[in-house]
Amino acid sequence: MSESDAERSEGGQSRGEPRPKRPRAGPKRTSVDTRGVSAGTGSVCKLFVRKAPCNFADPWRKHSQQSSTGTGFLLENRWVVTNAHVVHRAVSVLVRPTTGNPVKYNARVVAVGLPCDLAVLQVDEAFWKNKESLNLSRDIPKLDDNVTCIGFPVGGENISVTRGVVSRIDVNIDGLMRIQIDAAINPGNSGGPVLGAHGLVVGMASSILKNASNIGYIIPSQVLEQFISCIETADDGAVRSCYLGTSSLGIGRVQTLESPALRRRLKLPEGCTTGVRLCRVFPLGSSAQVMQEDDVLLEIDGVEISQDATVPLRDNERIHFGHLVTKHIAGSPMEVRSLSCREKVKVKLWRDSAPQEVEISLKPDRWLVPRIDGYDAAAEYAIIGGLVFIPLSHPWAELKSHDKHWSSSRALIHHYWGEALDEDGRQVVVLSKVLAHPCNLGYHNLSNLILSRFAGQQLKNLAELARAVSRCEEEQLVFHFQRPHGDGGELVVLDRHEAHDAEAEILAQHLIGAPCMVRCDGQGEPRPLDEVPEVPVGQVREDAGNRSEGPVVT
């Protein structure tokens, strides 16, 4: 081969001819925004929040205002979405966009879903000028998929981007799906979008696992989409209906059936390797009077439940069967709304040596000890002769765990942990502390005691206690208490006239506006006793069980 031939064969042309331009290498054109993650940073905003949390230890006053920051992102229906714990109990929310002028705009909380830790905000119309919204992915990300977390964490003022991979997919304590990632999630990241490689939102940054390294949790876009679908607004922007809570079968924890002896005891057929045993059915739950103890749950909506309580998610992946329930929307049969919210599941179970199929309408669980401030817990109290009574709740126990009586408050929570509500309006009434006064001499050190009886009667809730005291005509107010560790009880006796005469002085000393703020049956916000209607025995409120609003702190 001649030199000129070699020159032609090497480049396909002779040395003297101009070399044609080669096409630049780059991503293929797709229907998805090819800018990927960089396109999403302009749809993220920083939230500046001032909040006044409820003070369950001193329920007649709020905590001092606290300031915090968080992250939100824009959706195409002109809403800003974030975590519920970022804006819960907020008195002011300001939104600062990442594109355009860095002006802070006032925002209004439209809807809060505390059990799923999601919230929606509305911002002034001027905010939306030249803004792009993010799109939600309809697919659950796969293990080892690359994800990017965008937000405004502590350590700086500008937007931050961290990357990682999907490490695990499972469910939380309520059965809601959650995704574990190893990308750094820090305070301030809460509410920020987590994008897949395609630039779509696969989840929202929510929480981290304390005392662990690189374990963060995000709320999948499927849960966010379910939450938004529950929100209905009127023409004037007022919310007509919203998220009521996490769907549940109302059966609590189940027992796995890996023991052959146990399976024979339940009379399951030979060769059957599916099913879990029901340990109990909640009296006010979805499955009340439909399922019963010792039933074996075999299938939900045609999906077999393995004997270890898991169901298939994808190839080589399994997830707890609760996911089949919580992916449906919970509701109440008494609620009137255009959205068909009370979804049902078809359940196949084994009872009395035969299979049965039932249909169950879903609603949230209800607990004897409320768990979330603003959802099922509220700062109620009744002050009687300086004795401060409150309903037992997780927010109260969490505050009390920081003082010297932490062990007794924790013992109370452990005693009632997982106990479902068995009657509308029932509460565990607790003596939280004593406001010292000569009328209650001898009882100043009492705290964290369960009220068992007043004047020889067992009472249903705090409102009933307040009414019983106001109607008492005996010379003495007699309270029987139970200690949290089960080592006997306490007897407290007050002179009724002395306690009544001391009320105004005690309230004035502690700047307390009202001696009593209660709820009639555990619903709504606390009000003075004379404004709370008395519910006759046996009557059930039609909206019992409905909720309109769980905080997970990062």
Coordinates of C-alpha atoms in Angstrom, one line a residue, residues 144-355:
D144 CA -29.2 0.4 43.5
D145 CA -30.9 3.1 41.3
N146 CA -29.1 6.5 41.5
V147 CA -31.0 9.2 43.3
T148 CA -30.3 12.9 44.0
C149 CA -31.5 14.7 47.0
I150 CA -32.1 18.5 46.6
G151 CA -32.7 20.9 49.5
F152 CA -31.4 23.5 51.9
P153 CA -29.7 21.6 54.7
V154 CA -27.8 23.3 57.6
G155 CA -24.3 24.5 56.9
G156 CA -25.0 27.1 54.2
E157 CA -27.6 29.3 52.5
N158 CA -27.5 28.0 49.0
I159 CA -29.1 25.0 47.5
S160 CA -27.4 21.7 48.1
V161 CA -27.3 18.5 46.0
T162 CA -26.3 15.1 47.4
R163 CA -26.3 11.8 45.6
G164 CA -26.7 8.2 46.6
V165 CA -28.5 4.9 45.7
V166 CA -31.7 3.2 46.7
S167 CA -30.7 0.8 49.5
R168 CA -33.9 -0.8 50.6
I169 CA -37.7 -0.7 50.2
D170 CA -39.9 -1.6 53.2
V171 CA -42.8 -0.2 55.3
N172 CA -42.9 1.9 58.4
I173 CA -44.8 1.1 61.6
D174 CA -48.1 2.0 60.1
G175 CA -47.5 -0.1 56.9
L176 CA -46.8 2.9 54.6
M177 CA -44.1 2.2 52.1
R178 CA -40.8 4.0 52.6
I179 CA -37.6 4.0 50.7
Q180 CA -34.1 3.9 52.3
I181 CA -31.3 5.8 50.5
D182 CA -27.7 6.4 51.4
A183 CA -27.6 10.0 50.2
A184 CA -27.0 12.5 53.0
I185 CA -30.2 13.9 54.5
N186 CA -29.7 16.6 57.1
P187 CA -31.9 19.1 59.0
G188 CA -33.3 21.5 56.4
N189 CA -33.5 18.8 53.7
S190 CA -36.9 17.9 55.0
G191 CA -39.5 18.3 52.3
G192 CA -37.0 18.4 49.4
P193 CA -37.5 16.4 46.2
V194 CA -35.5 13.2 45.6
L195 CA -35.0 12.8 41.8
G196 CA -34.2 9.7 39.8
A197 CA -31.7 9.7 36.9
H198 CA -34.6 10.6 34.6
G199 CA -35.3 13.9 36.4
L200 CA -38.7 12.8 37.8
V201 CA -39.5 12.9 41.5
V202 CA -39.2 9.4 43.1
G203 CA -39.8 10.6 46.6
M204 CA -39.5 13.4 49.3
A205 CA -36.7 13.6 51.9
S206 CA -38.3 12.9 55.3
S207 CA -36.1 11.5 58.1
I208 CA -32.9 9.8 59.1
L209 CA -32.2 6.9 61.4
K210 CA -30.4 8.2 64.5
N211 CA -27.1 6.6 65.6
A212 CA -26.7 5.1 62.2
S213 CA -24.5 6.0 59.2
N214 CA -26.0 7.1 55.9
I215 CA -29.5 5.7 56.5
G216 CA -32.1 8.2 55.3
Y217 CA -35.8 7.6 54.4
I218 CA -37.8 9.2 51.7
I219 CA -41.6 9.2 51.2
P220 CA -42.3 7.5 47.8
S221 CA -44.0 9.6 45.1
Q222 CA -46.9 7.1 45.1
V223 CA -47.7 8.1 48.7
L224 CA -47.5 11.8 47.8
E225 CA -49.8 11.2 44.9
Q226 CA -52.3 9.5 47.1
F227 CA -52.2 12.3 49.6
I228 CA -52.8 15.0 46.9
S229 CA -55.7 13.0 45.4
C230 CA -57.6 13.3 48.7
I231 CA -57.6 17.1 48.7
E232 CA -60.7 18.7 47.3
T233 CA -61.0 22.5 47.2
A234 CA -64.0 24.8 46.5
D235 CA -64.0 27.6 44.0
D236 CA -62.9 30.1 46.7
G237 CA -59.9 27.9 47.6
A238 CA -61.4 26.5 50.8
V239 CA -60.6 22.9 51.5
R240 CA -63.7 20.7 51.4
S241 CA -62.0 17.4 52.2
C242 CA -58.5 16.1 52.7
Y243 CA -56.4 13.2 53.9
L244 CA -58.0 11.3 56.8
G245 CA -55.2 8.9 57.8
T246 CA -53.5 5.7 56.9
S247 CA -55.7 2.8 55.8
S248 CA -55.7 -0.2 58.1
L249 CA -57.5 -3.5 58.5
G250 CA -57.7 -2.8 62.2
I251 CA -56.0 -6.0 63.3
G252 CA -52.7 -4.8 64.8
R253 CA -49.8 -7.1 64.6
V254 CA -50.1 -10.6 63.2
Q255 CA -48.4 -13.9 64.0
T256 CA -46.3 -15.7 61.4
L257 CA -47.1 -19.3 60.7
E258 CA -43.7 -20.8 60.2
S259 CA -44.4 -23.4 62.9
P260 CA -45.8 -26.7 61.4
A261 CA -47.5 -27.5 64.7
L262 CA -49.2 -24.1 64.8
R263 CA -50.5 -24.6 61.3
R264 CA -51.9 -28.0 62.2
R265 CA -53.6 -26.4 65.3
L266 CA -55.3 -23.9 63.0
K267 CA -56.4 -26.8 60.7
L268 CA -54.7 -25.5 57.6
P269 CA -54.7 -28.0 54.7
E270 CA -51.6 -30.0 54.1
G271 CA -49.2 -28.3 51.7
C272 CA -50.5 -24.8 52.4
T273 CA -47.5 -22.5 53.0
T274 CA -49.3 -19.2 53.1
G275 CA -51.2 -17.1 55.7
V276 CA -50.7 -15.3 59.0
R277 CA -52.7 -15.6 62.2
L278 CA -54.8 -12.7 63.5
C279 CA -54.0 -12.1 67.2
R280 CA -56.8 -9.6 67.7
V281 CA -59.3 -7.4 65.9
F282 CA -59.8 -3.8 67.1
P283 CA -63.3 -3.1 68.4
L284 CA -63.7 0.1 66.3
G285 CA -61.4 -1.0 63.4
S286 CA -62.2 -1.8 59.8
S287 CA -62.5 -5.5 60.4
A288 CA -64.7 -5.4 63.5
Q289 CA -67.5 -8.0 63.3
V290 CA -66.0 -9.2 60.0
M291 CA -62.8 -11.0 61.1
Q292 CA -62.0 -12.5 64.5
E293 CA -59.1 -13.9 66.5
D294 CA -57.4 -17.0 65.1
D295 CA -58.6 -16.3 61.6
V296 CA -55.8 -17.0 59.1
L297 CA -55.3 -14.2 56.6
L298 CA -54.5 -15.8 53.2
E299 CA -54.9 -13.2 50.5
I300 CA -55.6 -9.5 50.0
D301 CA -57.0 -8.5 46.6
G302 CA -55.9 -11.8 45.2
V303 CA -52.3 -11.5 46.3
E304 CA -51.1 -14.4 48.5
I305 CA -49.6 -13.6 51.9
S306 CA -46.6 -15.7 52.7
Q307 CA -46.2 -17.3 56.1
D308 CA -43.6 -14.6 57.1
A309 CA -46.2 -11.9 56.4
T310 CA -44.7 -10.6 53.2
V311 CA -46.0 -10.3 49.6
P312 CA -44.2 -10.0 46.3
L313 CA -43.1 -6.5 45.3
R314 CA -41.0 -7.2 42.2
D315 CA -38.6 -9.9 41.0
N316 CA -36.6 -11.0 44.0
E317 CA -38.2 -8.4 46.3
R318 CA -40.8 -8.8 48.9
I319 CA -42.6 -6.3 51.3
H320 CA -44.8 -6.5 54.3
F321 CA -48.5 -7.2 53.4
G322 CA -49.5 -4.0 55.0
H323 CA -48.5 -2.2 51.8
L324 CA -51.5 -3.8 50.0
V325 CA -53.8 -2.0 52.5
T326 CA -52.1 1.4 52.9
K327 CA -51.9 2.0 49.2
H328 CA -55.7 2.4 49.3
I329 CA -57.4 5.6 50.6
A330 CA -59.0 5.5 54.0
G331 CA -62.4 7.1 54.7
S332 CA -65.5 7.2 56.8
P333 CA -68.9 5.9 55.8
M334 CA -70.6 9.0 57.3
E335 CA -68.6 11.5 55.3
V336 CA -70.2 13.1 52.2
R337 CA -67.7 14.0 49.5
S338 CA -67.5 13.7 45.7
L339 CA -64.4 11.7 45.9
S340 CA -65.1 8.0 46.5
C341 CA -62.6 7.8 49.4
R342 CA -63.8 4.8 51.3
E343 CA -62.0 2.2 49.4
K344 CA -62.4 -1.5 50.0
V345 CA -60.2 -4.6 49.8
K346 CA -61.2 -8.2 49.2
V347 CA -59.8 -10.5 51.8
K348 CA -59.5 -14.3 51.7
L349 CA -59.2 -15.9 55.1
W350 CA -59.3 -19.4 56.7
R351 CA -61.8 -20.1 59.5
D352 CA -63.3 -23.3 60.9
S353 CA -61.4 -25.5 58.4
A354 CA -62.7 -23.6 55.4
P355 CA -61.8 -20.6 53.3

